[in-house]
Coordinates of C-alpha atoms in Angstrom, one line a residue:
M1 CA -1.4 20.9 -10.7
I2 CA 1.3 18.3 -10.0
A3 CA 4.2 19.2 -12.3
E4 CA 4.8 16.8 -15.2
Q5 CA 8.3 15.9 -16.4
A6 CA 10.2 15.2 -19.5
A7 CA 12.3 12.4 -18.1
A8 CA 10.5 10.3 -15.5
P9 CA 12.7 7.9 -13.5
L10 CA 11.6 4.8 -15.4
K11 CA 10.9 6.4 -18.7
G12 CA 11.7 3.8 -21.4
I13 CA 11.0 0.8 -19.3
R14 CA 8.1 -1.4 -20.5
V15 CA 6.1 -3.5 -18.1
I16 CA 3.6 -6.2 -19.1
E17 CA 1.2 -6.6 -16.3
L18 CA -0.5 -10.0 -16.2
A19 CA -2.0 -9.3 -12.8
R20 CA -5.3 -8.5 -11.2
V21 CA -7.0 -7.4 -7.9
L22 CA -4.5 -5.5 -5.7
A23 CA -0.9 -6.6 -5.0
G24 CA 0.3 -6.9 -8.7
P25 CA -1.7 -3.9 -9.9
W26 CA -0.5 -1.8 -7.0
A27 CA 3.1 -2.5 -8.1
G28 CA 2.2 -1.8 -11.7
Q29 CA 0.6 1.6 -10.8
V30 CA 3.7 2.7 -8.9
L31 CA 5.9 1.7 -11.8
A32 CA 3.6 3.7 -14.1
D33 CA 3.8 6.7 -11.9
L34 CA 7.6 6.4 -12.0
G35 CA 7.3 6.7 -15.8
A36 CA 7.2 3.1 -17.0
D37 CA 5.0 2.1 -19.9
V38 CA 2.7 -0.4 -18.2
I39 CA 0.5 -2.5 -20.5
K40 CA -2.2 -4.2 -18.5
V41 CA -3.3 -7.5 -20.2
E42 CA -7.0 -8.2 -19.4
N43 CA -9.4 -11.0 -20.2
P44 CA -11.9 -9.8 -22.9
S45 CA -14.8 -11.1 -20.8
G46 CA -14.8 -8.6 -18.0
G47 CA -11.1 -7.9 -17.4
D48 CA -9.7 -7.4 -13.9
E49 CA -12.4 -8.6 -11.6
T50 CA -12.1 -5.5 -9.4
R51 CA -13.8 -3.6 -12.2
G52 CA -17.0 -5.0 -10.8
W53 CA -16.2 -4.7 -7.1
G54 CA -18.7 -2.0 -6.3
P55 CA -20.6 0.0 -5.5
P56 CA -19.2 2.6 -5.5
F57 CA -18.5 3.0 -9.2
I58 CA -16.7 5.8 -11.0
T59 CA -19.0 7.2 -13.8
S60 CA -18.2 9.3 -16.8
A61 CA -19.6 12.8 -17.5
E62 CA -22.4 11.1 -19.4
G63 CA -23.1 8.6 -16.6
E64 CA -21.3 5.6 -18.1
N65 CA -20.0 3.1 -15.6
L66 CA -16.2 3.3 -15.7
S67 CA -15.6 0.4 -13.3
A68 CA -15.6 0.2 -9.5
A69 CA -13.6 2.7 -7.4
Y70 CA -11.6 -0.3 -6.2
F71 CA -10.2 -0.8 -9.7
H72 CA -9.3 2.9 -10.0
S73 CA -7.3 2.8 -6.7
C74 CA -4.6 0.7 -8.3
N75 CA -4.6 1.0 -12.1
R76 CA -3.8 4.6 -12.9
G77 CA -1.4 5.4 -15.7
K78 CA -1.6 2.1 -17.5
R79 CA -2.7 1.0 -21.0
S80 CA -5.2 -1.8 -21.3
I81 CA -5.2 -4.5 -24.0
T82 CA -7.7 -7.4 -24.0
V83 CA -6.2 -10.7 -24.9
D84 CA -7.5 -14.3 -24.4
F85 CA -4.3 -16.1 -23.8
T86 CA -6.0 -19.5 -23.4
T87 CA -5.9 -19.4 -27.3
A88 CA -2.8 -20.0 -29.4
E89 CA -3.3 -16.6 -31.0
G90 CA -3.7 -14.8 -27.7
Q91 CA -0.6 -16.6 -26.3
E92 CA 1.5 -15.4 -29.3
T93 CA 0.3 -11.8 -28.8
V94 CA 1.4 -11.8 -25.2
K95 CA 4.7 -13.5 -26.0
A96 CA 5.3 -10.8 -28.6
L97 CA 4.6 -8.1 -26.0
C98 CA 7.0 -9.8 -23.6
R99 CA 9.7 -9.8 -26.2
T100 CA 9.5 -6.0 -26.2
A101 CA 9.4 -5.8 -22.4
D102 CA 11.8 -5.1 -19.6
V103 CA 9.5 -6.5 -16.9
V104 CA 6.7 -9.0 -16.6
L105 CA 4.5 -8.7 -13.6
E106 CA 2.1 -11.6 -12.8
N107 CA 0.1 -13.0 -9.8
F108 CA -1.2 -16.3 -11.0
K109 CA -0.9 -19.5 -8.9
V110 CA 2.5 -21.2 -8.9
G111 CA 2.9 -22.7 -12.4
G112 CA -0.3 -21.3 -13.6
L113 CA 1.2 -19.6 -16.7
A114 CA 3.5 -22.4 -17.7
K115 CA 0.8 -24.2 -19.8
Y116 CA 0.5 -21.1 -21.9
G117 CA 4.3 -20.7 -22.3
L118 CA 4.1 -17.5 -20.3
D119 CA 6.3 -18.5 -17.4
Y120 CA 9.8 -17.2 -16.7
A121 CA 11.6 -20.2 -18.1
S122 CA 9.8 -19.9 -21.4
L123 CA 9.9 -16.1 -21.9
S124 CA 13.5 -15.6 -20.7
T125 CA 14.8 -17.8 -23.6
E126 CA 13.7 -15.2 -26.1
N127 CA 14.3 -12.2 -23.8
P128 CA 17.3 -12.9 -21.5
R129 CA 17.2 -9.4 -20.0
L130 CA 13.6 -9.9 -18.8
V131 CA 12.8 -9.2 -15.1
Y132 CA 9.9 -11.5 -14.3
C133 CA 8.1 -10.7 -11.0
S134 CA 5.8 -13.4 -9.7
I135 CA 3.5 -12.4 -6.8
T136 CA 1.8 -15.3 -5.0
G137 CA 0.3 -16.0 -1.6
F138 CA 3.2 -18.2 -0.4
G139 CA 6.0 -18.1 -2.9
Q140 CA 7.4 -20.5 -5.4
T141 CA 8.6 -23.0 -2.7
G142 CA 7.5 -24.5 0.6
P143 CA 4.6 -26.7 1.6
Y144 CA 2.0 -23.9 0.9
A145 CA 3.3 -22.9 -2.5
S146 CA 0.3 -24.3 -4.4
Q147 CA -2.2 -22.6 -2.2
A148 CA -4.0 -19.4 -3.2
G149 CA -3.2 -16.4 -0.9
Y150 CA -5.8 -13.9 0.3
D151 CA -4.9 -10.7 2.2
F152 CA -7.3 -11.4 5.0
I153 CA -6.0 -14.9 5.6
I154 CA -2.4 -13.7 5.4
Q155 CA -3.1 -11.0 8.0
G156 CA -4.2 -13.9 10.3
M157 CA -1.4 -16.2 9.5
S158 CA 1.3 -13.6 9.9
G159 CA 0.4 -12.7 13.4
L160 CA -0.9 -9.2 12.5
M161 CA -4.4 -9.9 13.7
S162 CA -3.0 -11.3 17.0
V163 CA -1.7 -7.8 17.9
T164 CA -4.6 -5.8 16.4
G165 CA -7.9 -5.0 18.1
D166 CA -9.3 -4.8 21.6
P167 CA -7.8 -7.4 24.0
D168 CA -11.3 -8.4 25.1
G169 CA -12.8 -8.6 21.6
Q170 CA -12.2 -10.6 18.4
P171 CA -8.8 -10.4 16.6
Q172 CA -9.1 -7.7 14.0
K173 CA -7.8 -7.3 10.5
V174 CA -6.5 -3.9 9.4
G175 CA -9.1 -1.8 7.6
L176 CA -7.4 -2.2 4.2
A177 CA -5.5 -4.9 2.5
V178 CA -2.0 -4.1 3.9
A179 CA -0.4 -7.4 2.9
D180 CA -1.3 -6.7 -0.7
V181 CA -0.1 -3.1 -0.6
F182 CA 3.1 -4.0 1.2
T183 CA 3.8 -6.8 -1.3
G184 CA 3.2 -4.4 -4.2
L185 CA 5.7 -1.9 -2.8
Y186 CA 8.3 -4.6 -2.0
S187 CA 7.8 -5.9 -5.5
V188 CA 8.6 -2.4 -7.0
I189 CA 11.8 -2.3 -4.9
A190 CA 12.9 -5.8 -6.1
I191 CA 12.0 -5.0 -9.7
Q192 CA 14.1 -1.8 -9.7
A193 CA 17.0 -3.7 -8.2
A194 CA 16.7 -6.4 -10.8
L195 CA 16.6 -3.8 -13.6
A196 CA 19.8 -2.2 -12.3
H197 CA 21.4 -5.7 -12.4
A198 CA 20.1 -6.2 -15.9
A199 CA 21.5 -2.8 -17.0
K200 CA 24.9 -3.8 -15.7
T201 CA 25.1 -7.4 -16.9
G202 CA 22.4 -7.9 -19.6
Q203 CA 20.9 -10.6 -17.5
G204 CA 17.3 -10.6 -16.2
Q205 CA 16.0 -12.7 -13.4
M206 CA 13.0 -14.2 -11.6
V207 CA 11.7 -12.2 -8.6
D208 CA 9.7 -14.4 -6.2
M209 CA 7.4 -12.3 -4.0
A210 CA 5.0 -13.9 -1.4
L211 CA 2.3 -12.1 0.6
F212 CA 3.0 -14.4 3.6
D213 CA 6.7 -13.5 3.5
V214 CA 6.1 -9.8 3.3
Q215 CA 3.5 -9.5 6.0
S216 CA 5.5 -11.6 8.4
A217 CA 8.6 -9.5 7.6
V218 CA 6.9 -6.2 8.3
M219 CA 5.8 -7.2 11.8
A220 CA 8.8 -5.1 12.7
N221 CA 9.2 -4.4 16.5
Q222 CA 6.5 -6.9 17.3
A223 CA 8.4 -9.7 15.7
M224 CA 11.6 -8.6 17.5
N225 CA 9.7 -8.4 20.8
F226 CA 9.1 -12.1 20.4
L227 CA 12.6 -12.9 19.3
A228 CA 14.0 -11.0 22.3
T229 CA 11.7 -12.7 24.9
G230 CA 10.3 -15.9 23.4
K231 CA 6.8 -14.6 24.2
S232 CA 4.3 -13.7 21.6
P233 CA 2.9 -10.2 21.9
N234 CA -0.9 -9.9 22.5
R235 CA -3.6 -7.5 21.4
M236 CA -3.5 -4.2 23.3
G237 CA -6.1 -2.1 21.5
N238 CA -4.5 1.3 20.8
A239 CA -1.8 0.9 23.4
H240 CA 1.8 0.5 22.4
P241 CA 3.8 -2.5 23.6
N242 CA 7.0 -0.5 24.2
I243 CA 5.9 3.1 25.0
S244 CA 3.6 4.8 27.5
P245 CA 1.5 7.0 27.2
Y246 CA 1.1 6.2 23.5
E247 CA -2.6 5.6 22.9
V248 CA -6.0 7.0 22.2
V249 CA -7.3 9.2 25.0
P250 CA -10.9 10.6 25.6
T251 CA -11.8 14.3 25.5
S252 CA -15.0 16.0 26.3
D253 CA -16.0 15.9 22.6
G254 CA -14.3 12.9 21.1
H255 CA -10.9 11.3 21.1
L256 CA -7.3 12.1 20.1
I257 CA -4.0 10.3 19.8
L258 CA -1.4 10.9 22.4
A259 CA 2.1 9.7 21.3
V260 CA 4.6 10.6 24.1
G261 CA 8.0 9.2 23.2
N262 CA 10.3 10.5 25.9
D263 CA 10.5 11.9 29.4
G264 CA 10.7 15.5 28.3
Q265 CA 7.5 15.2 26.3
F266 CA 5.8 13.5 29.2
A267 CA 6.8 16.3 31.6
R268 CA 5.4 18.9 29.2
F269 CA 2.2 17.0 28.8
C270 CA 1.8 16.7 32.6
S271 CA 2.0 20.5 32.8
I272 CA -0.6 20.9 30.0
I273 CA -3.1 18.9 32.1
E274 CA -2.1 20.7 35.3
H275 CA -0.3 17.8 37.0
P276 CA 3.4 18.6 36.7
E277 CA 4.1 16.5 39.8
W278 CA 3.4 13.3 37.8
A279 CA 6.6 13.8 35.9
S280 CA 8.7 13.4 39.1
D281 CA 6.5 10.6 40.5
E282 CA 8.7 7.4 40.7
R283 CA 5.9 5.4 39.1
F284 CA 6.1 7.5 36.0
L285 CA 9.7 8.8 36.0
T286 CA 10.9 6.8 33.0
N287 CA 9.3 5.0 30.1
R288 CA 10.0 1.7 31.8
S289 CA 8.3 2.7 35.0
R290 CA 5.4 4.2 33.0
L291 CA 5.0 0.9 31.2
E292 CA 5.0 -1.0 34.5
N293 CA 2.3 1.3 35.8
R294 CA 0.4 1.8 32.5
T295 CA -3.0 1.0 33.9
I296 CA -2.8 3.5 36.7
L297 CA -1.3 6.2 34.4
T298 CA -3.9 5.6 31.7
T299 CA -6.7 6.1 34.2
L300 CA -5.2 9.3 35.6
I301 CA -4.6 10.8 32.2
S302 CA -8.1 9.9 30.8
T303 CA -9.7 11.5 33.8
E304 CA -8.0 14.8 33.0
T305 CA -8.3 14.8 29.2
S306 CA -12.0 14.1 29.5
K307 CA -12.4 17.5 31.1
R308 CA -11.0 19.3 28.0
T309 CA -12.1 19.6 24.4
R310 CA -10.2 17.9 21.6
A311 CA -9.2 21.2 20.0
E312 CA -8.0 22.6 23.3
L313 CA -5.7 19.7 24.0
L314 CA -4.4 19.5 20.4
N315 CA -3.6 23.2 20.4
A316 CA -1.8 23.0 23.8
C317 CA 0.2 19.9 22.7
A318 CA 1.2 21.6 19.4
K319 CA 2.4 24.7 21.3
N320 CA 4.4 22.6 23.8
A321 CA 5.9 20.1 21.3
V322 CA 4.0 17.1 22.6
P323 CA 3.1 14.7 19.8
A324 CA -0.7 14.4 19.5
G325 CA -3.1 14.2 16.6
P326 CA -6.8 13.9 15.6
I327 CA -8.5 10.7 14.4
N328 CA -9.8 11.8 11.0
K329 CA -12.4 10.2 8.8
I330 CA -11.1 9.8 5.3
G331 CA -13.1 12.8 4.1
E332 CA -11.5 14.9 6.9
M333 CA -8.1 13.6 5.8
F334 CA -8.6 14.9 2.3
D335 CA -9.7 18.3 3.7
D336 CA -6.6 18.5 6.0
P337 CA -4.6 21.6 5.0
Q338 CA -1.4 19.6 5.0
I339 CA -2.8 17.0 2.5
V340 CA -4.2 19.8 0.4
A341 CA -0.8 21.6 0.3
R342 CA 0.9 18.4 -0.6
Q343 CA -1.6 17.8 -3.4
L344 CA -2.3 14.1 -2.5
R345 CA -5.6 14.2 -4.4
L346 CA -5.4 14.0 -8.2
D347 CA -8.2 14.7 -10.7
L348 CA -7.1 13.2 -14.1
E349 CA -8.8 14.0 -17.4
D350 CA -9.3 11.0 -19.7
S351 CA -9.5 11.1 -23.5
H352 CA -13.3 11.0 -23.4
G353 CA -14.1 14.2 -21.5
S354 CA -14.3 12.8 -18.0
S355 CA -12.3 13.5 -14.9
I356 CA -11.3 10.6 -12.7
P357 CA -10.3 11.2 -9.0
S358 CA -7.1 9.5 -7.7
V359 CA -4.5 9.6 -5.0
R360 CA -0.9 10.2 -6.0
T361 CA 2.0 8.0 -5.1
P362 CA 3.6 9.6 -2.0
I363 CA 7.0 10.1 -3.6
I364 CA 8.4 13.6 -4.5
M365 CA 11.7 13.7 -6.4
S366 CA 13.4 17.0 -7.2
Q367 CA 15.1 16.0 -10.5
T368 CA 12.9 13.3 -11.9
P369 CA 9.4 13.9 -10.6
L370 CA 6.7 11.3 -11.1
T371 CA 4.2 11.5 -13.9
Y372 CA 0.4 11.5 -13.8
T373 CA -0.6 11.7 -17.4
R374 CA -3.6 9.3 -17.6
P375 CA -6.2 7.8 -15.3
S376 CA -7.1 4.1 -15.1
P377 CA -7.9 2.7 -18.5
R378 CA -11.2 1.5 -19.8
L379 CA -11.3 -2.2 -20.6
G380 CA -9.3 -2.8 -23.8
E381 CA -9.0 0.9 -24.4
H382 CA -5.6 0.7 -26.0
T383 CA -5.9 -2.7 -27.7
A384 CA -5.8 -1.3 -31.3
D385 CA -2.8 1.1 -30.6
I386 CA -0.7 -1.6 -28.9
L387 CA -1.4 -4.2 -31.6
Q388 CA -0.4 -1.6 -34.2
Q389 CA 2.8 -0.9 -32.4
L390 CA 3.6 -4.6 -32.3
K391 CA 2.9 -4.8 -36.1
D392 CA 5.1 -1.8 -36.8
A393 CA 7.9 -3.2 -34.7
S394 CA 7.9 -6.5 -36.6
E395 CA 8.0 -5.0 -40.0

């Protein structure tokens, strides 16, 4: 079992999550794993829409539908309260929660919560220390600020799809919502920085997070390649724009990833496939020359790797310190002995006798380890407890 701890890093921090789908809930889940008390406010008529985004669904020991697997991917560790804040009573309940909070996390359209008095300007007057993180598609300013943002569209607009996929096929999105996940993670970074500032000064602040900003910023070396040359990079399939050979290669029984990053690794790989002379060939002598002659080199390497099994090549590469790896299905990933040893999979018992599978946050801390004390909540599961706590606090 993953060790529990008495003093998680964010123990004592309360987060009110007015968010749904992925970016906001992902941030909320990480904050919960770090020990924060995350209260997820959901609409009584169905809650977070991802509860219905299935199949597949997670079921209880008795066969009860416990919401879609999608919902459980990003809502672990939270308490759920159902509140209709389109009503005056519901608005007062959420405001009361926010008066007790350190952080509010929301992903409504720009200005969408102002009419309920749940925007930063309204809430911060009663709670000056409040850190208010707003996640939108395009941020609080700019010509697109009023538009809704969707991960798929953001992947296209940011240039990510222009460098993803086969050069002769359609532009491709990544196989999961990376703009949402990255935005959730950057939001956690910003929230923690704002909490540090509030602890020093007593002053909270507004955190303005935009999917378009985030996905454009994480284009990393591809963005810098453009800034250095003025030329937009193109799709290259599995090839790397700056390194060769760094790609998928065929074997006699499948494919593997070859990730040669320097001349020494290349020389050792050439010996593995019984062509040590390639390492001294002027066409392949340096990474620059290998890039210039990538097409020829790829053909030569593929011819040789096709004669060998995947296991044979992976074993030889491992013994000779040549970076290479398998291309796993997700089930194979969970069975990988490294993943098993690192305990990435969690099975969390709920208070109703059911076990809910999950994937831990990939952070290990020696003094303040993360906490995994509850699975994703059932809709409104903690409403009565949270309302009672508010009542007790007001008396």
